[in-house]
Short mmCIF file of C-alpha atoms (C1' of nucleotides) in Angstrom, two decimals:
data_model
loop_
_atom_site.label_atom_id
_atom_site.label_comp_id
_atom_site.label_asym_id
_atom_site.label_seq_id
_atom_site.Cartn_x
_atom_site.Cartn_y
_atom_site.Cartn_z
CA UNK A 1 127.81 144.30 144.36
CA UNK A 2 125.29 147.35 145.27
CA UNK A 3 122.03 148.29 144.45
CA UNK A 4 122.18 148.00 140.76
CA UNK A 5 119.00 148.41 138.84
CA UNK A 6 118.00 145.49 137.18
CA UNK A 7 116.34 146.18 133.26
CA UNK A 8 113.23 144.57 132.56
CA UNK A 9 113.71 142.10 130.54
CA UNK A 10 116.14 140.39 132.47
CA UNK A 11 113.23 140.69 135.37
CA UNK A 12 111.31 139.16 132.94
CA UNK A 13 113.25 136.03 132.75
CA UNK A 14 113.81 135.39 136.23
CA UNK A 15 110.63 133.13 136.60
CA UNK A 16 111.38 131.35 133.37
CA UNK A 17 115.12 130.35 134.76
CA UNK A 18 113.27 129.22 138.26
CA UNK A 19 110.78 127.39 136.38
CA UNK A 20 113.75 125.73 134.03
CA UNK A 21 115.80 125.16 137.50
CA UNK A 22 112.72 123.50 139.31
CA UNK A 23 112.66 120.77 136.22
CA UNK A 24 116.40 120.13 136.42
CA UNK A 25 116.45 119.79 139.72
CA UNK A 26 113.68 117.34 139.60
CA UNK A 27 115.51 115.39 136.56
CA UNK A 28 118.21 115.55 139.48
CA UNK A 29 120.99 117.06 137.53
CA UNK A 30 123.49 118.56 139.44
CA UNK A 31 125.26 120.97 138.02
CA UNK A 32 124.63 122.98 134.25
CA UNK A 33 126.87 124.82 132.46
CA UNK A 34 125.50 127.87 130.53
CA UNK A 35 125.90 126.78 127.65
CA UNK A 36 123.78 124.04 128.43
CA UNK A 37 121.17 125.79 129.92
CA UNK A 38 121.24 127.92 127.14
CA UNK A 39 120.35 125.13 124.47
CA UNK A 40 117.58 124.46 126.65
CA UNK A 41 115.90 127.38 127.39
CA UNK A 42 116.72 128.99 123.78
CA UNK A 43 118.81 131.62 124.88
CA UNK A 44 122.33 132.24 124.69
CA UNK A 45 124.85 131.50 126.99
CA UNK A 46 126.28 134.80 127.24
CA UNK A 47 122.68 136.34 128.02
CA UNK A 48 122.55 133.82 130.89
CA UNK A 49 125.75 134.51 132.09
CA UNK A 50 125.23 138.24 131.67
CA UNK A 51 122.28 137.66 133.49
CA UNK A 52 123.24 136.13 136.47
CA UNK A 53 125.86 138.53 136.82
CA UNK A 54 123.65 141.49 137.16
CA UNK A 55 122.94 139.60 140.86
CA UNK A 56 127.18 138.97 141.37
CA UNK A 57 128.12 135.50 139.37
CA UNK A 58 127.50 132.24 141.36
CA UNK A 59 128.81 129.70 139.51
CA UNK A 60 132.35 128.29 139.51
CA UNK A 61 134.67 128.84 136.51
CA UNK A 62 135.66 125.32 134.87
CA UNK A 63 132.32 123.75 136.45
CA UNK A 64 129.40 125.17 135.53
CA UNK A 65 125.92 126.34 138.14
CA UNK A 66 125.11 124.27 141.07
CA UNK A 67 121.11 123.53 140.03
CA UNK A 68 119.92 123.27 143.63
CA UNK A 69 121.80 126.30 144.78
CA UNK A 70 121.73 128.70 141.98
CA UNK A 71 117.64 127.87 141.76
CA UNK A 72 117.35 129.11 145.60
CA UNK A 73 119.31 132.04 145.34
CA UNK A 74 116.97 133.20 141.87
CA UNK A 75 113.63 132.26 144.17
CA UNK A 76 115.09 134.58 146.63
CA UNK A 77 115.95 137.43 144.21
CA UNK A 78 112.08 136.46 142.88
CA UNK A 79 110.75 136.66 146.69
CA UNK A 80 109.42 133.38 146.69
CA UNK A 81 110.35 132.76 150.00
CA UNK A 82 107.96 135.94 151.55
CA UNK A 83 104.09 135.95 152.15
CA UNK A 84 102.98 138.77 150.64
CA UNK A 85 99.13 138.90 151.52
CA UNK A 86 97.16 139.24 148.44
CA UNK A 87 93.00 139.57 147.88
CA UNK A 88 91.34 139.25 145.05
CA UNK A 89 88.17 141.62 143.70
CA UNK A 90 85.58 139.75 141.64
CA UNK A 91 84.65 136.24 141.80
CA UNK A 92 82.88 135.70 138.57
CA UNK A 93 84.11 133.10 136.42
CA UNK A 94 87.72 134.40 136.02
CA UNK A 95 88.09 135.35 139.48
CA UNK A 96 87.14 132.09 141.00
CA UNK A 97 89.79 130.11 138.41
CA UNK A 98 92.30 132.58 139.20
CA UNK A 99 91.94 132.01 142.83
CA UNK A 100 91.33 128.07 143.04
CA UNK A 101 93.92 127.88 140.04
CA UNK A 102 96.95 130.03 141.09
CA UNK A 103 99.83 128.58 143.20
CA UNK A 104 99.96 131.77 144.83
CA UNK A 105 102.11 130.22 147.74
CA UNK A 106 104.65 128.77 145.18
CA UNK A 107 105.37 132.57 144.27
CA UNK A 108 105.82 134.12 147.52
CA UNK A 109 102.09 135.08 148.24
CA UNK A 110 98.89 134.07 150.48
CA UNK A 111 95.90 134.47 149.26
CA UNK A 112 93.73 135.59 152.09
CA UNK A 113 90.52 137.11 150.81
CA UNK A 114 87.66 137.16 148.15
CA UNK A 115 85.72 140.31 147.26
CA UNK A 116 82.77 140.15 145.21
CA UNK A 117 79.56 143.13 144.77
CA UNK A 118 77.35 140.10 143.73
CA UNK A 119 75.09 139.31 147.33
CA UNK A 120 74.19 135.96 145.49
CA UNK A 121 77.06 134.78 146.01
CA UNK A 122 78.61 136.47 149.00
CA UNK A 123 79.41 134.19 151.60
CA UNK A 124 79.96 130.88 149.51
CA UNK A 125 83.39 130.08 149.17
CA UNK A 126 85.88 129.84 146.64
CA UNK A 127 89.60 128.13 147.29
CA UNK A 128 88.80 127.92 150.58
CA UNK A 129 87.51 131.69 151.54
CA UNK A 130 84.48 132.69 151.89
CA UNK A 131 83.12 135.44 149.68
CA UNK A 132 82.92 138.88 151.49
CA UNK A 133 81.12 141.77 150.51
CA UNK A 134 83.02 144.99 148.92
CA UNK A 135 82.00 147.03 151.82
CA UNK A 136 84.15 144.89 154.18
CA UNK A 137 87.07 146.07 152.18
CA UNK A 138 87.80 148.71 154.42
CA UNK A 139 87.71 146.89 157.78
CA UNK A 140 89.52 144.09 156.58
CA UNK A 141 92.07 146.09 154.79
CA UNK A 142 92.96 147.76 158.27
CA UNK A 143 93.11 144.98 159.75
CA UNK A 144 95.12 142.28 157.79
CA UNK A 145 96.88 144.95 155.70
CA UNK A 146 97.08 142.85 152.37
CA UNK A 147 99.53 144.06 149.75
CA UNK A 148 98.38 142.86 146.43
CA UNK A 149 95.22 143.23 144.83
CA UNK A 150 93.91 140.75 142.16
CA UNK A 151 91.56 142.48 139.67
CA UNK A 152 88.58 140.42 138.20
CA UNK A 153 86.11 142.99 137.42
CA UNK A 154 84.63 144.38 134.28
CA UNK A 155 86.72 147.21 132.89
CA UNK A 156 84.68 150.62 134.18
CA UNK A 157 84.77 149.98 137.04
CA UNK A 158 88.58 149.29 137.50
CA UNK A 159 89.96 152.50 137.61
CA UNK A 160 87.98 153.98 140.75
CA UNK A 161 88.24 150.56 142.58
CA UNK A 162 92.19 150.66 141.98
CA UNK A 163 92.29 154.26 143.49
CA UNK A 164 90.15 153.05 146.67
CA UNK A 165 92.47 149.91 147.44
CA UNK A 166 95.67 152.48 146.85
CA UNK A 167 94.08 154.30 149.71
CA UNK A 168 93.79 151.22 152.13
CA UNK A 169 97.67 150.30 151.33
CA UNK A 170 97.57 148.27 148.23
CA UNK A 171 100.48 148.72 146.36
CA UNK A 172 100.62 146.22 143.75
CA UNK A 173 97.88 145.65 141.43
CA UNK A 174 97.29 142.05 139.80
CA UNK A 175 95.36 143.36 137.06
CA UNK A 176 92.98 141.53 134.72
CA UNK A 177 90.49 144.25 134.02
CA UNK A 178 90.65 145.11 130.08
CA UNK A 179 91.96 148.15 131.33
CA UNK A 180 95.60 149.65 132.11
CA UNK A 181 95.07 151.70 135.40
CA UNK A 182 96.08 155.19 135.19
CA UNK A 183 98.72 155.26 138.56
CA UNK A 184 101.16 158.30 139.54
CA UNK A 185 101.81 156.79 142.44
CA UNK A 186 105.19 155.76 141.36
CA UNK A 187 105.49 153.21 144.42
CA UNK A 188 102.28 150.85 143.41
CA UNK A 189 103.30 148.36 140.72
CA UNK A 190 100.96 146.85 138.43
CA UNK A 191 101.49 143.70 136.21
CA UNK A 192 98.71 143.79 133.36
CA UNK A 193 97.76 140.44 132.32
CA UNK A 194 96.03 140.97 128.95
CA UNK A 195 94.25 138.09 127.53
CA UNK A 196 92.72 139.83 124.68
CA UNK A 197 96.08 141.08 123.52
CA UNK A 198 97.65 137.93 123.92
CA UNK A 199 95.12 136.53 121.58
CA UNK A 200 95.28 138.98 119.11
CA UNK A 201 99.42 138.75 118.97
CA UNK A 202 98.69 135.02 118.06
CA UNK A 203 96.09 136.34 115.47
CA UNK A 204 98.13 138.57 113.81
CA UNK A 205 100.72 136.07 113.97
CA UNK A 206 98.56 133.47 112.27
CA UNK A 207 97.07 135.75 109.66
CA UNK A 208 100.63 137.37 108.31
CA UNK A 209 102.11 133.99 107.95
CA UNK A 210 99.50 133.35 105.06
CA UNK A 211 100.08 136.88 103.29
CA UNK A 212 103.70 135.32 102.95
CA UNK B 1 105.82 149.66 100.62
CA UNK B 2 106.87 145.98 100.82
CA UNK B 3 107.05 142.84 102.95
CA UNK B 4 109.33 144.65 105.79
CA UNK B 5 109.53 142.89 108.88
CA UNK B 6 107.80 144.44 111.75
CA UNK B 7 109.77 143.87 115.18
CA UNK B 8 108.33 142.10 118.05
CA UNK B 9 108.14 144.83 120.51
CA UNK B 10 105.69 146.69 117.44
CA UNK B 11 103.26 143.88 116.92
CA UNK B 12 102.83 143.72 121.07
CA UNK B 13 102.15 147.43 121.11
CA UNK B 14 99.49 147.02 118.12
CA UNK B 15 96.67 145.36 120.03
CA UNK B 16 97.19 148.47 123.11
CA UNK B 17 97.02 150.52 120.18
CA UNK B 18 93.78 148.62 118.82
CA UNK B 19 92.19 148.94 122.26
CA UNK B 20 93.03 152.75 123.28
CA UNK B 21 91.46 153.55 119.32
CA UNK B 22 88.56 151.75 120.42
CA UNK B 23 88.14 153.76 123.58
CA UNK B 24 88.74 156.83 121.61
CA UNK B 25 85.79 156.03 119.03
CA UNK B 26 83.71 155.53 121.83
CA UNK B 27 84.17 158.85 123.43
CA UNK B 28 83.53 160.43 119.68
CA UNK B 29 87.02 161.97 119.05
CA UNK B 30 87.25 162.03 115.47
CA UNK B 31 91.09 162.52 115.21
CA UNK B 32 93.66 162.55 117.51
CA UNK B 33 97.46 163.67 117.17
CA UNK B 34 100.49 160.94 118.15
CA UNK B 35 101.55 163.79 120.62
CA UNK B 36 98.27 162.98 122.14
CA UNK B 37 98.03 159.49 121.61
CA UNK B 38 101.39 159.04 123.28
CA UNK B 39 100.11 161.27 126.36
CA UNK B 40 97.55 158.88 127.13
CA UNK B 41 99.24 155.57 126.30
CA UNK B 42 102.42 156.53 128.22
CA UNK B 43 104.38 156.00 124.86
CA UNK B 44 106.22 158.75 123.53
CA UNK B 45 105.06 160.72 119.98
CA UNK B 46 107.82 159.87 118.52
CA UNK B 47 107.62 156.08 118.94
CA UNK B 48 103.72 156.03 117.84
CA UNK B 49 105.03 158.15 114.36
CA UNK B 50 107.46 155.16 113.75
CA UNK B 51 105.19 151.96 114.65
CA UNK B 52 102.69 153.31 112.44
CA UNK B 53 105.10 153.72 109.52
CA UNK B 54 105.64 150.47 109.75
CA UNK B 55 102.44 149.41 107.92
CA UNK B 56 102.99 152.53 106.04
CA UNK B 57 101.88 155.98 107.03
CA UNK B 58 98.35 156.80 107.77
CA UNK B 59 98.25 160.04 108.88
CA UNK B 60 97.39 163.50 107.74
CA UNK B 61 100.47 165.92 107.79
CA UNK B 62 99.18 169.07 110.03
CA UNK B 63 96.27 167.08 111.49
CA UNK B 64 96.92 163.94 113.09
CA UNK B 65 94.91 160.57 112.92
CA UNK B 66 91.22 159.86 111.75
CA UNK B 67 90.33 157.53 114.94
CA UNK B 68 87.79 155.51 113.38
CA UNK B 69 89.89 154.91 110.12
CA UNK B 70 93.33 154.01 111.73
CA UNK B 71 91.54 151.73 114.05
CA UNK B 72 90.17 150.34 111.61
CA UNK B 73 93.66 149.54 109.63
CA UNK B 74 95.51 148.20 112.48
CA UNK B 75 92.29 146.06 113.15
CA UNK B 76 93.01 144.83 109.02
CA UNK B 77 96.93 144.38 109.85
CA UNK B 78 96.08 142.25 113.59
CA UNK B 79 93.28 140.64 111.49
CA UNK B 80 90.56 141.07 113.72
CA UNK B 81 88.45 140.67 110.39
CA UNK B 82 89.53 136.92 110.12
CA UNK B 83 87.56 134.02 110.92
CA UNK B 84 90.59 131.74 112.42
CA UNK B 85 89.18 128.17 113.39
CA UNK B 86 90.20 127.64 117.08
CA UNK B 87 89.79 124.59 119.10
CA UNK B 88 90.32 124.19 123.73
CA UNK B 89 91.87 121.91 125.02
CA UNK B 90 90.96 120.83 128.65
CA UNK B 91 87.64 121.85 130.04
CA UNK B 92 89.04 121.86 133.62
CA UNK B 93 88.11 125.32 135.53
CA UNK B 94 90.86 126.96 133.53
CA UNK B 95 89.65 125.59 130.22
CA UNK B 96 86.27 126.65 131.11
CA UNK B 97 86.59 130.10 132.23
CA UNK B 98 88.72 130.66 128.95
CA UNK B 99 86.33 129.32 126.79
CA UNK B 100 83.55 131.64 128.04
CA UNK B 101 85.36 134.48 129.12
CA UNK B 102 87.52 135.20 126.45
CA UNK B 103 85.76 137.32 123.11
CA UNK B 104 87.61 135.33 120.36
CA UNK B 105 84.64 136.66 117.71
CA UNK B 106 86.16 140.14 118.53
CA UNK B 107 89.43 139.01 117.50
CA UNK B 108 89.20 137.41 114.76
CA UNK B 109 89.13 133.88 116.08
CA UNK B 110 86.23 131.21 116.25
CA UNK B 111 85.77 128.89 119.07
CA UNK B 112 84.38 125.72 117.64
CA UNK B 113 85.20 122.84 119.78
CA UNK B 114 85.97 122.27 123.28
CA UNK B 115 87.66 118.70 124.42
CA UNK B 116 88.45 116.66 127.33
CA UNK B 117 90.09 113.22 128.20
CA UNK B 118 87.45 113.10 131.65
CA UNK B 119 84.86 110.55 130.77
CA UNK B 120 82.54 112.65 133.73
CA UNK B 121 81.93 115.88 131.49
CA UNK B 122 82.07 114.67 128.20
CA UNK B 123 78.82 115.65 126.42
CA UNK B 124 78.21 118.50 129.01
CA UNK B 125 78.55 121.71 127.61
CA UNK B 126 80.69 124.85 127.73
CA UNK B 127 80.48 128.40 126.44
CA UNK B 128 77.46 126.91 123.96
CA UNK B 129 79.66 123.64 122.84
CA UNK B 130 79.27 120.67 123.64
CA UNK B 131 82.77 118.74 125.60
CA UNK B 132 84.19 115.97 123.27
CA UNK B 133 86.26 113.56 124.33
CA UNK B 134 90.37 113.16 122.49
CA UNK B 135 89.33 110.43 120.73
CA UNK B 136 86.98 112.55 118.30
CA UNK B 137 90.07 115.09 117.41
CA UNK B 138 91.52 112.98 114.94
CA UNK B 139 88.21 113.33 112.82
CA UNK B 140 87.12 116.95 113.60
CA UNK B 141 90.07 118.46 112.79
CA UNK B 142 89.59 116.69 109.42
CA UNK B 143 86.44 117.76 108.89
CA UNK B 144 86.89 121.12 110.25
CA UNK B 145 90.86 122.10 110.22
CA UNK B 146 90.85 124.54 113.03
CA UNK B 147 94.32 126.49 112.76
CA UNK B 148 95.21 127.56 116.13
CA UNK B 149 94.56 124.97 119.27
CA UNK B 150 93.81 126.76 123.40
CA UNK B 151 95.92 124.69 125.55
CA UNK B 152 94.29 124.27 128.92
CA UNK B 153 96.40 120.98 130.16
CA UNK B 154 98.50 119.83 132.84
CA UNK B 155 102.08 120.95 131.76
CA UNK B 156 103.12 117.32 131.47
CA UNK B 157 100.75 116.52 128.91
CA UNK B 158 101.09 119.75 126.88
CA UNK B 159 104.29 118.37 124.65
CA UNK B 160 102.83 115.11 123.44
CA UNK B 161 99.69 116.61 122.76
CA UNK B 162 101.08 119.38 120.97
CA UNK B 163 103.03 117.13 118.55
CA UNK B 164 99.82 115.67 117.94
CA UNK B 165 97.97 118.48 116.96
CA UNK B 166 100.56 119.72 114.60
CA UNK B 167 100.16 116.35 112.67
CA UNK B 168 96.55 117.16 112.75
CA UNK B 169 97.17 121.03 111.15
CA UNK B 170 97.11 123.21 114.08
CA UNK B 171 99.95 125.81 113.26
CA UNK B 172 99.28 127.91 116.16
CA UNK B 173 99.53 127.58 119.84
CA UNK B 174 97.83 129.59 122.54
CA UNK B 175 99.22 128.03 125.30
CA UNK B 176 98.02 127.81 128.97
CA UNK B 177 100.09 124.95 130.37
CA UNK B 178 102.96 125.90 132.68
CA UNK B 179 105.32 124.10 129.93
CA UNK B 180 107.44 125.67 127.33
CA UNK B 181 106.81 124.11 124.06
CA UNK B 182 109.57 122.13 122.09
CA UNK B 183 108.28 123.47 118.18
CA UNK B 184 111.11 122.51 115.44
CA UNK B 185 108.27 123.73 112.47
CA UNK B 186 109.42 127.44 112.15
CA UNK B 187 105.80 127.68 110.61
CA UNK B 188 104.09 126.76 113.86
CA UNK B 189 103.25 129.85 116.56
CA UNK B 190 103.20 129.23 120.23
CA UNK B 191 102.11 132.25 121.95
CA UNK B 192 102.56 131.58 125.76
CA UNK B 193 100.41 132.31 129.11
CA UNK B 194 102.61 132.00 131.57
CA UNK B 195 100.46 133.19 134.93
CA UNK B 196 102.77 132.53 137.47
CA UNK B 197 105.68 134.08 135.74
CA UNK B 198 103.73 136.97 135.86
CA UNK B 199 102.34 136.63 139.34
CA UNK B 200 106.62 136.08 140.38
CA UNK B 201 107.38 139.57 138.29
CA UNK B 202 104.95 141.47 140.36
CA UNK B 203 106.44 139.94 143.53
CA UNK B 204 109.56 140.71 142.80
CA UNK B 205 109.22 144.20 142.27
CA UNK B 206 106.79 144.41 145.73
CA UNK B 207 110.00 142.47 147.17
CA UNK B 208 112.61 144.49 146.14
CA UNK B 209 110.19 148.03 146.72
CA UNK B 210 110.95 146.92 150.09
CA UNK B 211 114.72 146.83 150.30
CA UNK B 212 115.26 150.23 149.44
"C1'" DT C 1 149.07 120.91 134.40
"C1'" DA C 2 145.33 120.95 130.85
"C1'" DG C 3 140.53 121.55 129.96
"C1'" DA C 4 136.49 123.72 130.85
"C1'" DT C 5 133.65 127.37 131.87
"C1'" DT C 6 132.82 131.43 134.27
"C1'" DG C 7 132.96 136.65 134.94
"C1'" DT C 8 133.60 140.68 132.48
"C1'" DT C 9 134.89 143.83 128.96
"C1'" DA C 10 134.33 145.22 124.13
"C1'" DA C 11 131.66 145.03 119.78
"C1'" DT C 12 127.43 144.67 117.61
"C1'" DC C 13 122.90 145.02 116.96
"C1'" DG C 14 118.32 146.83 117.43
"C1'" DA C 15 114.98 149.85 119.40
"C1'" DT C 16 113.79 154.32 121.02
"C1'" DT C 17 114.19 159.20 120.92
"C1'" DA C 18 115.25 163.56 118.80
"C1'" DA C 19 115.21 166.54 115.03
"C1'" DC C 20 113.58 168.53 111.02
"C1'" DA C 21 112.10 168.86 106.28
"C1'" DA C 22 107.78 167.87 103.87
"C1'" DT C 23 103.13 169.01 103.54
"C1'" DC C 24 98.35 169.32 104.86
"C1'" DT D 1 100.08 182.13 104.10
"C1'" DA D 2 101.04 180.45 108.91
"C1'" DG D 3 100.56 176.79 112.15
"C1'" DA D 4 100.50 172.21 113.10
"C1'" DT D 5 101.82 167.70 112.77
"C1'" DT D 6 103.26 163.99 110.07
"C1'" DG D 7 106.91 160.97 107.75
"C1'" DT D 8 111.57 160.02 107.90
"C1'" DT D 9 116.37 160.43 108.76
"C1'" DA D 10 120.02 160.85 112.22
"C1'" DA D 11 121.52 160.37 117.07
"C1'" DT D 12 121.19 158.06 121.25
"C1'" DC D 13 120.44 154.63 124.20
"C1'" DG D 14 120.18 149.98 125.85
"C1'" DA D 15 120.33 145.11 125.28
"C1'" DT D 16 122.44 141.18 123.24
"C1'" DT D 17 126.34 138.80 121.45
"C1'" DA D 18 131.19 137.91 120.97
"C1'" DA D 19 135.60 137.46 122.86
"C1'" DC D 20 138.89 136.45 126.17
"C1'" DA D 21 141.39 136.72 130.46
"C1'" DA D 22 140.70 134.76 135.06
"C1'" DT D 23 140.34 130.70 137.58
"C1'" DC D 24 138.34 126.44 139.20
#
DNA sequence: TAGATTGTTAATCGATTAACAATC
DNA sequence: TAGATTGTTAATCGATTAACAATC
């Protein structure tokens, strides 16, 4: 098994199998077949299987997926396990509920500091940090060397704040500015999270059914 | 041109499309070509051509696209035009910053009621309405029939209620809770917010940068 | 051994890209 | 008319599904 690149959509169904795992687990099955799993999670089996192969097949023929095991080896694949430092930029309302809401140490990641331009409400605290000031971006940047940046801010000002945390070693961007960040650097990942769009999916969805 | 079914991976690209068109207006392009389009977006020409033909061609041969007018159509086709009833769910932080930070006048969707099972903000208010408690959905959604429902809930909650609310009329989900919904009504939407799969995507890919 | 279920290859399906004729 | 760019068909690519041999 080598260093096979894995497509994105079966990246995007890691979480949902380690979420699925996590609830057998807890129901304290032992072992699943795929064809089990499949009826559960609406897939089908051969996707699953195909799936976990891309990673080199754990289960046992005849048997079926050990829950327990098969969910630890998919949090590792998922980095669950690491402690990624992460800040986050703008502690308005969605900023503070992404911060105090967020298991961010259930994915892998520590949050470890809250930036906000605001000097109302610099230096209260949200989930347990206190509020800093965007000019102590720099310092703290050099010093704790965080690696994800959560984006709360308003959507003009995304795109030059994104190109100063690049400079101070950011390289993946948690992004839920109403903007998609123009990045060349081909080593800085961003995840969009776009509520709006999400919304307007369901709209659309809503509104065709009546046309039919 | 007839009922043809648009694909998912279309309708998901139609709100980026919806949102780049509105940037465009706002700078004062008047028309723009799909090579263009697709330089900006990070789509390719060729793909923009064949979404649009979807919904049938509106394009000038030699030209290109009138901004304001396609913006306008795919705005029609996501029904941003619409006045869709929606009602929240769970006026916890989460609930709250969803109910005021989200523009659902913008697309297409009304806000009009806001509940919550905790006796201790009942009758405060959120995002200009007033928290009811469960009891009272029975009766509003009588009065009012609000089609889609924001679900704000703990995930173990989130089924039961559900079922409820499709009883009530709700045929459309916008769901928050870290819980895949069990819907047998093929006429029922659930359109999923899954933050921490999201959150685990972008660690895996910071994870895996690292390996290489 | 027989039954079950995986791992894996082959077939199908769908989405994206390329190409080009139509036409503004 | 010539140039540009769409609409649309054909080719390619990738992902999902089906099938089955391997094996627990």
């Amino acid at each position: 098994m080598g260093k096979q690149v894995i497509s994105t959509p079966v990246i995007r169904r890691l979480p949902r199998y380690y979420r699925f795992l996590g609830e057998l687990e807890q129901e304290g099955l032992e072992r699943i077949s795929s064809r089990e799993l499949a009826l559960r999670m609406g897939f089908s089996a051969s996707q699953i299987r195909q799936d976990f192969n891309c990673f080199g097949g754990f289960g046992q023929q005849g048997y079926g997926y050990q829950v327990v095991e098969l969910r630890k080896i998919i949090g590792d694949i998922l980095g669950v396990h690491e402690n990624t430092g992460v800040i986050l930029i703008g502690a308005g309302n969605l900023g503070k509920t992404i911060a105090s809401h967020v298991d961010f140490q259930k994915r892998g990641c520590k949050l470890i500091a809250v930036f906000d331009d605001n000097p109302l409400i610099q230096g209260t605290s949200t989930a347990g940090l206190t509020i800093m000031p965007m000019e102590s971006l720099e310092s703290f940047c050099k010093q704790h060397c965080p690696q994800v940046a959560v984006l709360c801010i308003p959507k003009n000002a995304a795109q030059q704040l994104a190109d100063r945390l690049i400079n101070l070693g950011i390289s993946g961007f948690w992004n839920f500015s109403h903007f998609d960040l123009k990045i060349n650097n081909p080593d800085v990942i961003v995840e969009n999270v776009h509520l709006g769009d999400s919304l307007m999916t369901l709209a659309y969805c809503m509104h065709r059914k009546e046309e039919n």
